[in-house]
mmCIF file of C-alpha atoms and ligand atoms in Angstrom:
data_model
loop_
_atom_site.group_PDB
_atom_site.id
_atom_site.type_symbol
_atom_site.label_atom_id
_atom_site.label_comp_id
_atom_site.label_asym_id
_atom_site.label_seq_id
_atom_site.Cartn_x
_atom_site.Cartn_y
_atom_site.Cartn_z
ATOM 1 C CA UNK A 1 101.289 -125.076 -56.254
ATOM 2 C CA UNK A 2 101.401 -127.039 -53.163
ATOM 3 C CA UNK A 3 102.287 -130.340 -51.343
ATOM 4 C CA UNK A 4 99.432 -132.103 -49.665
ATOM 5 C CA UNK A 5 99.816 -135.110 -47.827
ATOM 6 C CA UNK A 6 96.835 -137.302 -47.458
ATOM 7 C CA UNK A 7 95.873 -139.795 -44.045
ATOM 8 C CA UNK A 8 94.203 -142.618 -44.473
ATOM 9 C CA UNK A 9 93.174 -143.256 -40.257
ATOM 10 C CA UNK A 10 89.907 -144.918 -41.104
ATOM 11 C CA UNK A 11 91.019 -147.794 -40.173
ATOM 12 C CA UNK A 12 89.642 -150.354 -37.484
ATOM 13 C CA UNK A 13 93.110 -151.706 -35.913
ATOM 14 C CA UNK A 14 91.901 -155.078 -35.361
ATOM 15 C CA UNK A 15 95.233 -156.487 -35.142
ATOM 16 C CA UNK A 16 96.404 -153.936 -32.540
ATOM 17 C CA UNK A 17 92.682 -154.573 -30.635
ATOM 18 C CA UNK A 18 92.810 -152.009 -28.449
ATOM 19 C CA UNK A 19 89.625 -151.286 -27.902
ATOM 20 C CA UNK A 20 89.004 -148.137 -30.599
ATOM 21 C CA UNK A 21 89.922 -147.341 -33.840
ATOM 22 C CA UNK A 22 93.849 -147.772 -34.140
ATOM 23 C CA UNK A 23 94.116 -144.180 -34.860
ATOM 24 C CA UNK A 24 92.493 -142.872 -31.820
ATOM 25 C CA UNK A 25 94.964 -144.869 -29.438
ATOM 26 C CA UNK A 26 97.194 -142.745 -27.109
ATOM 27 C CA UNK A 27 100.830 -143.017 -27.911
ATOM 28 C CA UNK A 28 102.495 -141.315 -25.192
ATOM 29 C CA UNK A 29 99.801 -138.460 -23.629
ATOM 30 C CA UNK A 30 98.871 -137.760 -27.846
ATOM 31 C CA UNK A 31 96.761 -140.266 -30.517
ATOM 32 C CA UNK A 32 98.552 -142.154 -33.054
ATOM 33 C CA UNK A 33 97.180 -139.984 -35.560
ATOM 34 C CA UNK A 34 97.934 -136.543 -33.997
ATOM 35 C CA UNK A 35 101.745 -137.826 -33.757
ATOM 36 C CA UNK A 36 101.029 -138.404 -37.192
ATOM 37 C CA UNK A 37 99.940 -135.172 -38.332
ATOM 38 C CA UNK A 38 102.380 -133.836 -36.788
ATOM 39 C CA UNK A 39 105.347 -135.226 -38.422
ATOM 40 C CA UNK A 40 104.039 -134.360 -41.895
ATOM 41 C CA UNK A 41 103.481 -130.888 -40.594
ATOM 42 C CA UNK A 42 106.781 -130.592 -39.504
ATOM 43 C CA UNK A 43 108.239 -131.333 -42.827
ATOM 44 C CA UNK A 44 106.670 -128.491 -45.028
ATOM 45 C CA UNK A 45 103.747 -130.135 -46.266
ATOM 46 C CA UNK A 46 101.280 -127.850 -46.974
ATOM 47 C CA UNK A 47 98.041 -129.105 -46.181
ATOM 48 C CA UNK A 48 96.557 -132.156 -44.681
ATOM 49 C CA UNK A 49 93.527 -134.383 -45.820
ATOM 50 C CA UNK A 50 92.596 -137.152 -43.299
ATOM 51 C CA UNK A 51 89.821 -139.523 -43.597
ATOM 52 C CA UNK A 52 88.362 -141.121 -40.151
ATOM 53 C CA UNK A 53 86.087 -143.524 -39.620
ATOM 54 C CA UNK A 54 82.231 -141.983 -39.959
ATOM 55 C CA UNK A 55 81.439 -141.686 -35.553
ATOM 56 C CA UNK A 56 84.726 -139.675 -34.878
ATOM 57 C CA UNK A 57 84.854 -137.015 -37.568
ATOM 58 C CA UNK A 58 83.577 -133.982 -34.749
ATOM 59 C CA UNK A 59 86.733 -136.164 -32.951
ATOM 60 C CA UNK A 60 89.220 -135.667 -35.062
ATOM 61 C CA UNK A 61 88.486 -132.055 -36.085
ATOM 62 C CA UNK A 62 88.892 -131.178 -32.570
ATOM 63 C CA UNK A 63 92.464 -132.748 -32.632
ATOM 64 C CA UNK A 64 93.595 -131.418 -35.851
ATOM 65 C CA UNK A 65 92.255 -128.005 -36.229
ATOM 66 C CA UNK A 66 94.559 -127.539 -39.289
ATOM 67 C CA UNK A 67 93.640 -130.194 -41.036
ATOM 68 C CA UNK A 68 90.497 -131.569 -43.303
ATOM 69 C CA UNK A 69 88.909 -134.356 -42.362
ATOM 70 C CA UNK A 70 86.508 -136.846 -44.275
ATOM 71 C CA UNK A 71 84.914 -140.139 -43.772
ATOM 72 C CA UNK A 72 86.907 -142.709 -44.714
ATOM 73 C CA UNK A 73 85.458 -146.061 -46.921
ATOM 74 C CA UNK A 74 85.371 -149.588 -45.823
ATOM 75 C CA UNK A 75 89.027 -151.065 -47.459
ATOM 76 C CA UNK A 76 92.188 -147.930 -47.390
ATOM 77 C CA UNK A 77 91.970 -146.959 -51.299
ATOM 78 C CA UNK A 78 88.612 -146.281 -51.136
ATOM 79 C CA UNK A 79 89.579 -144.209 -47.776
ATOM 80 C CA UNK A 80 92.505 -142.455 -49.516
ATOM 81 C CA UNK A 81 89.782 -142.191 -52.387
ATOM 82 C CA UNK A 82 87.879 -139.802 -50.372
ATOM 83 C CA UNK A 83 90.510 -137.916 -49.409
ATOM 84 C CA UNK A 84 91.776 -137.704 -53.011
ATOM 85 C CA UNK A 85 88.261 -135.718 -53.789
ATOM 86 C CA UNK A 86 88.211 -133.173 -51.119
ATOM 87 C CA UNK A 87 91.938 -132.340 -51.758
ATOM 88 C CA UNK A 88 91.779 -131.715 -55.607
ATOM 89 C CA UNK A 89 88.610 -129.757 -55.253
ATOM 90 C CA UNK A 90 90.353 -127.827 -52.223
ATOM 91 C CA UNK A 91 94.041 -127.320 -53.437
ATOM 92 C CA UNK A 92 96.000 -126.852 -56.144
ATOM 93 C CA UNK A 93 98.272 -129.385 -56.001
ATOM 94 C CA UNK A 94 101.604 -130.525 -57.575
ATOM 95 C CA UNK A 95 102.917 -133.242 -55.256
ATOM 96 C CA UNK A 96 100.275 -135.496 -53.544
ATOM 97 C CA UNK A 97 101.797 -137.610 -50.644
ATOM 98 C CA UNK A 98 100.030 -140.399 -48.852
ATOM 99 C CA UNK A 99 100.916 -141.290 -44.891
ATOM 100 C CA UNK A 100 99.554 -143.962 -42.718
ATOM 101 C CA UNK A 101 98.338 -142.812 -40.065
ATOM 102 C CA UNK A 102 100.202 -146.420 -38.554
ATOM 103 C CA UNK A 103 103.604 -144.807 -39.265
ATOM 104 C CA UNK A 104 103.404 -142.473 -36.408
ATOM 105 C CA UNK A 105 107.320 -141.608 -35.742
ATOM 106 C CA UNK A 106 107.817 -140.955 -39.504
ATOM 107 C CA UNK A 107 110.385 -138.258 -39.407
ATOM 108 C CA UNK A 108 110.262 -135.147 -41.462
ATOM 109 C CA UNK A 109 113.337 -136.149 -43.596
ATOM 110 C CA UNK A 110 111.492 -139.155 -45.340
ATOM 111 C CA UNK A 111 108.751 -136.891 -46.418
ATOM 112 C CA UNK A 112 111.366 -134.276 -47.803
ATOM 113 C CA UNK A 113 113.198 -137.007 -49.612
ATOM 114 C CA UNK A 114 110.167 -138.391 -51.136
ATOM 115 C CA UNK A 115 108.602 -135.379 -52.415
ATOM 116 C CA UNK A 116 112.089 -134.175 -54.062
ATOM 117 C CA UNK A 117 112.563 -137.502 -56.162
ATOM 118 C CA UNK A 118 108.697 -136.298 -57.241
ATOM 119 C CA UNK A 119 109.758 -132.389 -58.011
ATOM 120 C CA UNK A 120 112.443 -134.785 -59.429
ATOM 121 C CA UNK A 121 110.003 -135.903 -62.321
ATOM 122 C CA UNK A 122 109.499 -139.704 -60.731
ATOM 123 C CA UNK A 123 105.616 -140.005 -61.160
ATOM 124 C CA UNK A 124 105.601 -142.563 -58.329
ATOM 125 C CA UNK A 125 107.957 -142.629 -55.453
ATOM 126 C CA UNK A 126 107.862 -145.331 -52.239
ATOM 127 C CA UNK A 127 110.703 -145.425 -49.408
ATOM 128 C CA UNK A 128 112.009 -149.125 -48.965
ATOM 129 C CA UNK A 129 113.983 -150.600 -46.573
ATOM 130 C CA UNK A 130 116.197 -154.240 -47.458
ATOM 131 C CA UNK A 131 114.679 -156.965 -45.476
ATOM 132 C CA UNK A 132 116.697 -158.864 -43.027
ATOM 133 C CA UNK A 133 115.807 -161.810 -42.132
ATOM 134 C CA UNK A 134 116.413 -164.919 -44.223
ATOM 135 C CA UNK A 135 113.274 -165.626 -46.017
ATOM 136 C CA UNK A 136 111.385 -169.028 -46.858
ATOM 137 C CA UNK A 137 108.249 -170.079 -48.925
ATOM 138 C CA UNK A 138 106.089 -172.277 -47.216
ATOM 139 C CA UNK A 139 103.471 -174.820 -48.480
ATOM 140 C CA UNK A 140 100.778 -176.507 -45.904
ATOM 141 C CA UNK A 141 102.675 -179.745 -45.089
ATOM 142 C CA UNK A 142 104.229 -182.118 -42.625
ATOM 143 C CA UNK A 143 101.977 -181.934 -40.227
ATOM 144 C CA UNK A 144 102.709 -178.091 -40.276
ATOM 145 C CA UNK A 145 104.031 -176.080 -42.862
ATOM 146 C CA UNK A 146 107.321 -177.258 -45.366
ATOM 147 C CA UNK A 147 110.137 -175.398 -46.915
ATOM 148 C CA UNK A 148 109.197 -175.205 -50.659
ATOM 149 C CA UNK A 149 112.295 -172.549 -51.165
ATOM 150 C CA UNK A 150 114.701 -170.105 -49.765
ATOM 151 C CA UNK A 151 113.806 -166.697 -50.727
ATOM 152 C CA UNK A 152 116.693 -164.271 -52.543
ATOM 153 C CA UNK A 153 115.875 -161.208 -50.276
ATOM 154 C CA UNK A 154 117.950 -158.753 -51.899
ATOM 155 C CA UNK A 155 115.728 -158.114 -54.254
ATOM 156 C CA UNK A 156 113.109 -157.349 -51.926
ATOM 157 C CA UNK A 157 112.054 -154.272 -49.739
ATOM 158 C CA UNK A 158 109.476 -153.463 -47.359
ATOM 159 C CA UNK A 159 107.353 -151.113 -48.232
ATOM 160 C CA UNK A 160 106.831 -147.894 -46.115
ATOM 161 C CA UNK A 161 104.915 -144.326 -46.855
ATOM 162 C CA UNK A 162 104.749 -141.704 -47.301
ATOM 163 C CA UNK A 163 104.458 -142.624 -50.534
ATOM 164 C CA UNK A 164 104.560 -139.701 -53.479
ATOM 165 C CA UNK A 165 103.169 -139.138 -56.245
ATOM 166 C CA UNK A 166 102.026 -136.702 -59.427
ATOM 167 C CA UNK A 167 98.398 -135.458 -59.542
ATOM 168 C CA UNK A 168 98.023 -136.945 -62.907
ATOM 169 C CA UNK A 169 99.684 -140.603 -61.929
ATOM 170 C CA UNK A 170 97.567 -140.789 -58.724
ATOM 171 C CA UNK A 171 94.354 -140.432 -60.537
ATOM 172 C CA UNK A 172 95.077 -142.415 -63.191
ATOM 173 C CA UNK A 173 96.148 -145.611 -60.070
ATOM 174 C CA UNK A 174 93.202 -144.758 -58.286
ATOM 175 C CA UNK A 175 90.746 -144.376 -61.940
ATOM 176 C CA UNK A 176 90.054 -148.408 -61.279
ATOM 177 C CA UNK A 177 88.456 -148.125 -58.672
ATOM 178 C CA UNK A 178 90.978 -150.776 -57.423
ATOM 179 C CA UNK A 179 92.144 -152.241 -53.534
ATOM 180 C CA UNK A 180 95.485 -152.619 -52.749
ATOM 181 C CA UNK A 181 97.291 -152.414 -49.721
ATOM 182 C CA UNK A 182 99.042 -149.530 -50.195
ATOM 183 C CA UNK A 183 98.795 -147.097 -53.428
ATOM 184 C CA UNK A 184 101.670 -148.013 -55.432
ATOM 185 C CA UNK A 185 100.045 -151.281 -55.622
ATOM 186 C CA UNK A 186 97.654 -149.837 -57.917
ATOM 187 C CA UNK A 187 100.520 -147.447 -59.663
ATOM 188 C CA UNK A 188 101.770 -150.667 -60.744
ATOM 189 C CA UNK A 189 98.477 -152.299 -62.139
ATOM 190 C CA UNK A 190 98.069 -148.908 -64.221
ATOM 191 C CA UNK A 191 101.665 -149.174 -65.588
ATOM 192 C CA UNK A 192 102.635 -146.570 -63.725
ATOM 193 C CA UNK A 193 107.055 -146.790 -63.311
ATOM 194 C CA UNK A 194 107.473 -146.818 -59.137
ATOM 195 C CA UNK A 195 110.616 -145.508 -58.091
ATOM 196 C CA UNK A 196 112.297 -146.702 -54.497
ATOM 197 C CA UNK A 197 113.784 -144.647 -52.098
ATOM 198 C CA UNK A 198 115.660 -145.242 -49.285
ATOM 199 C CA UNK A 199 112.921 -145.560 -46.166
ATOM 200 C CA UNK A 200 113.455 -145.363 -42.593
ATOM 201 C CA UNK A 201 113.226 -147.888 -39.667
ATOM 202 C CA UNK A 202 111.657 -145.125 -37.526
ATOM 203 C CA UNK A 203 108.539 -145.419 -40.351
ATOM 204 C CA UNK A 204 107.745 -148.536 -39.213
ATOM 205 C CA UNK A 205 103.823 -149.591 -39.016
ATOM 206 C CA UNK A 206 101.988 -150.015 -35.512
ATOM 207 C CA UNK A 207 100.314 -152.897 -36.481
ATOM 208 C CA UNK A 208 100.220 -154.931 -33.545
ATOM 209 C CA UNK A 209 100.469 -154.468 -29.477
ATOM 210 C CA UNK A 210 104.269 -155.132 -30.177
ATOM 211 C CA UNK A 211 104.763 -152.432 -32.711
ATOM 212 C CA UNK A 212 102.663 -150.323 -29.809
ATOM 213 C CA UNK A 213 105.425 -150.903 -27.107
ATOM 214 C CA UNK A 214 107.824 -150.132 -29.737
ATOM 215 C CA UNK A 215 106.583 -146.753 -30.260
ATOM 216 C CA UNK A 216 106.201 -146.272 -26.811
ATOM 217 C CA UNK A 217 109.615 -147.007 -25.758
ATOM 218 C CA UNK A 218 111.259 -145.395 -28.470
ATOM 219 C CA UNK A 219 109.277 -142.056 -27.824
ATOM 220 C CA UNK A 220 109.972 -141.908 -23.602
ATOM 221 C CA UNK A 221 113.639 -142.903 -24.535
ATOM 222 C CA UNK A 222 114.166 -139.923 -26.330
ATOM 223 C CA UNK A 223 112.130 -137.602 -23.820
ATOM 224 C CA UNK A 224 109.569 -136.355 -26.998
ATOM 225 C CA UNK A 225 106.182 -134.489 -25.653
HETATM 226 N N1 CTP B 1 92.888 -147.433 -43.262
HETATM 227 C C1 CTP B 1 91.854 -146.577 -43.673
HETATM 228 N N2 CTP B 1 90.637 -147.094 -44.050
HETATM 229 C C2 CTP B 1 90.422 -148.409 -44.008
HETATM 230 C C3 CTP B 1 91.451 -149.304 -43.601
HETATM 231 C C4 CTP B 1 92.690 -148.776 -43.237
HETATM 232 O O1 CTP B 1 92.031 -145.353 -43.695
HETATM 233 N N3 CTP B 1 89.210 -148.862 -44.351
HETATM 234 C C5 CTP B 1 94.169 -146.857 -42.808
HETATM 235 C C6 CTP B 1 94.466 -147.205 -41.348
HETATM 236 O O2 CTP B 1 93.779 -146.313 -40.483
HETATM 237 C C7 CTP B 1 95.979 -147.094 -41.295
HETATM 238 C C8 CTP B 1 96.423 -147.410 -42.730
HETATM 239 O O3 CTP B 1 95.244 -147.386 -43.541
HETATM 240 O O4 CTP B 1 96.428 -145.789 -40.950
HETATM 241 C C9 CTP B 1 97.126 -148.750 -42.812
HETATM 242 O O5 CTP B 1 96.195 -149.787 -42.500
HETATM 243 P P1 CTP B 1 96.375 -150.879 -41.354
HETATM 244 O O6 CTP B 1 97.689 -150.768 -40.699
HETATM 245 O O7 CTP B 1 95.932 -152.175 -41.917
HETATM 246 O O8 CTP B 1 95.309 -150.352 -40.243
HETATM 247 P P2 CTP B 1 93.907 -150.992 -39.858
HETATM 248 O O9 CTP B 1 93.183 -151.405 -41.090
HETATM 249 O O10 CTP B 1 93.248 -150.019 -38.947
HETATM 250 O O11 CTP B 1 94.377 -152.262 -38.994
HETATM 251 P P3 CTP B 1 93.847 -153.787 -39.139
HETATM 252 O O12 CTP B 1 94.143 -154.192 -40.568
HETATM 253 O O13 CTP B 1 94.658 -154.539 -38.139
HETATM 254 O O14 CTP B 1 92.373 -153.747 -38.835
HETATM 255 MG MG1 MG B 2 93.995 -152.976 -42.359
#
């Protein structure tokens, strides 16, 4: 039986608009995704599915010789959907992760402590972090936007991945045919229990040119190749 973590990297980055497909961006002399890869290879994962966008398949297979690569669909679950199908016809899995390409500095720990709350018998595990600034609801208003309420954020986290999950629990989340913006969205529609573990700041999402300094810095401040 095996861990395989799945990459959705099919995505366009429009937000980060840097010109190609977010995961094909250098991050310090390497692309987003193959900093990606290789964070979940350094934490024991057995094998890696990762669906690209349709033009850069013969791309990324010459980046990531160990992995599999597929074409990715038009919204993320349908591109985690297609790596879902090549990895339980290819593997015999018991723990099925899923990684954003996005969280580039992910480091190994997160991925071990996710996938041991699965081997734990959680059928659905996400790492969250507590938010931290005060939060407000808005309503269109004022000549702007107005206060409607102040939010009570500690009983809210941020969402990260990798997020975990059972063979069985993943198919039945995904069985829909469902969009969500991240997989234990659709856990949650099926009835699926979620459990939260503690995340990590360095899992953060490049999302925008900002996140992309981010990573930047934080990578040449700690001298990584
Ligand atoms: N993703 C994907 N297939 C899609 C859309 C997104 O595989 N059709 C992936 C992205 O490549 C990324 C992850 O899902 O690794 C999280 O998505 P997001 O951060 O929204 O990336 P993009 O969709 O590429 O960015 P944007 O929304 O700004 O266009
Ligand atoms: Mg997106």
């Amino acid at each position: 039986m095996s861990t395989v973590c799945l990459i959705p990297a099919a995505g366009a980055g429009t937000r980060l608009a840097a010109g190609r497909p977010k995961a094909f961006v250098d991050l310090v002399g390497q692309t987003i995704l193959e900093r990606a890869v290789r964070g979940v290879l350094d934490a024991d994962v057995d094998a890696v599915v990762v669906a690209v966008p349709a033009d850069l398949v013969s791309e990324a297979q010459a980046l990531l010789p160990d992995c599999h690569v597929v074409v990715g669909g038009a919204e993320r679950s349908a591109s985690v959907r297609a790596c879902i199908t090549a990895a339980t016809a290819s593997f015999d899995v018991d723990v099925i992760l899923i990684h954003d390409a996005a969280r580039a500095l992910t480091p190994p720990d997160l991925f071990r402590r996710v996938v041991d709350a699965v081997r734990a018998g959680a059928p659905a595990v996400i790492p969250g972090v507590p938010v931290t600034d005060t939060l407000k609801a808005v309503e269109p208003g004022g000549g702007g936007e107005r206060v409607v309420a102040t939010v009570d954020r500690s009983v809210l986290r941020a969402v990260q991945t990798p997020q975990g999950f059972a063979p069985d629990a993943l198919a039945r989340a995904h069985a829909s045919g469902g969009h969500a913006t991240d997989d234990a969205g659709l856990a949650e529609a099926a009835g699926i229990p979620v459990t939260v573990v503690p995340g990590d700041l360095m899992a953060f999402k490049i999302t925008t040119e900002w996140d992309l300094r981010l990573a930047r810095m934080l990578l040449e401040s700690t001298g990584v190749r």
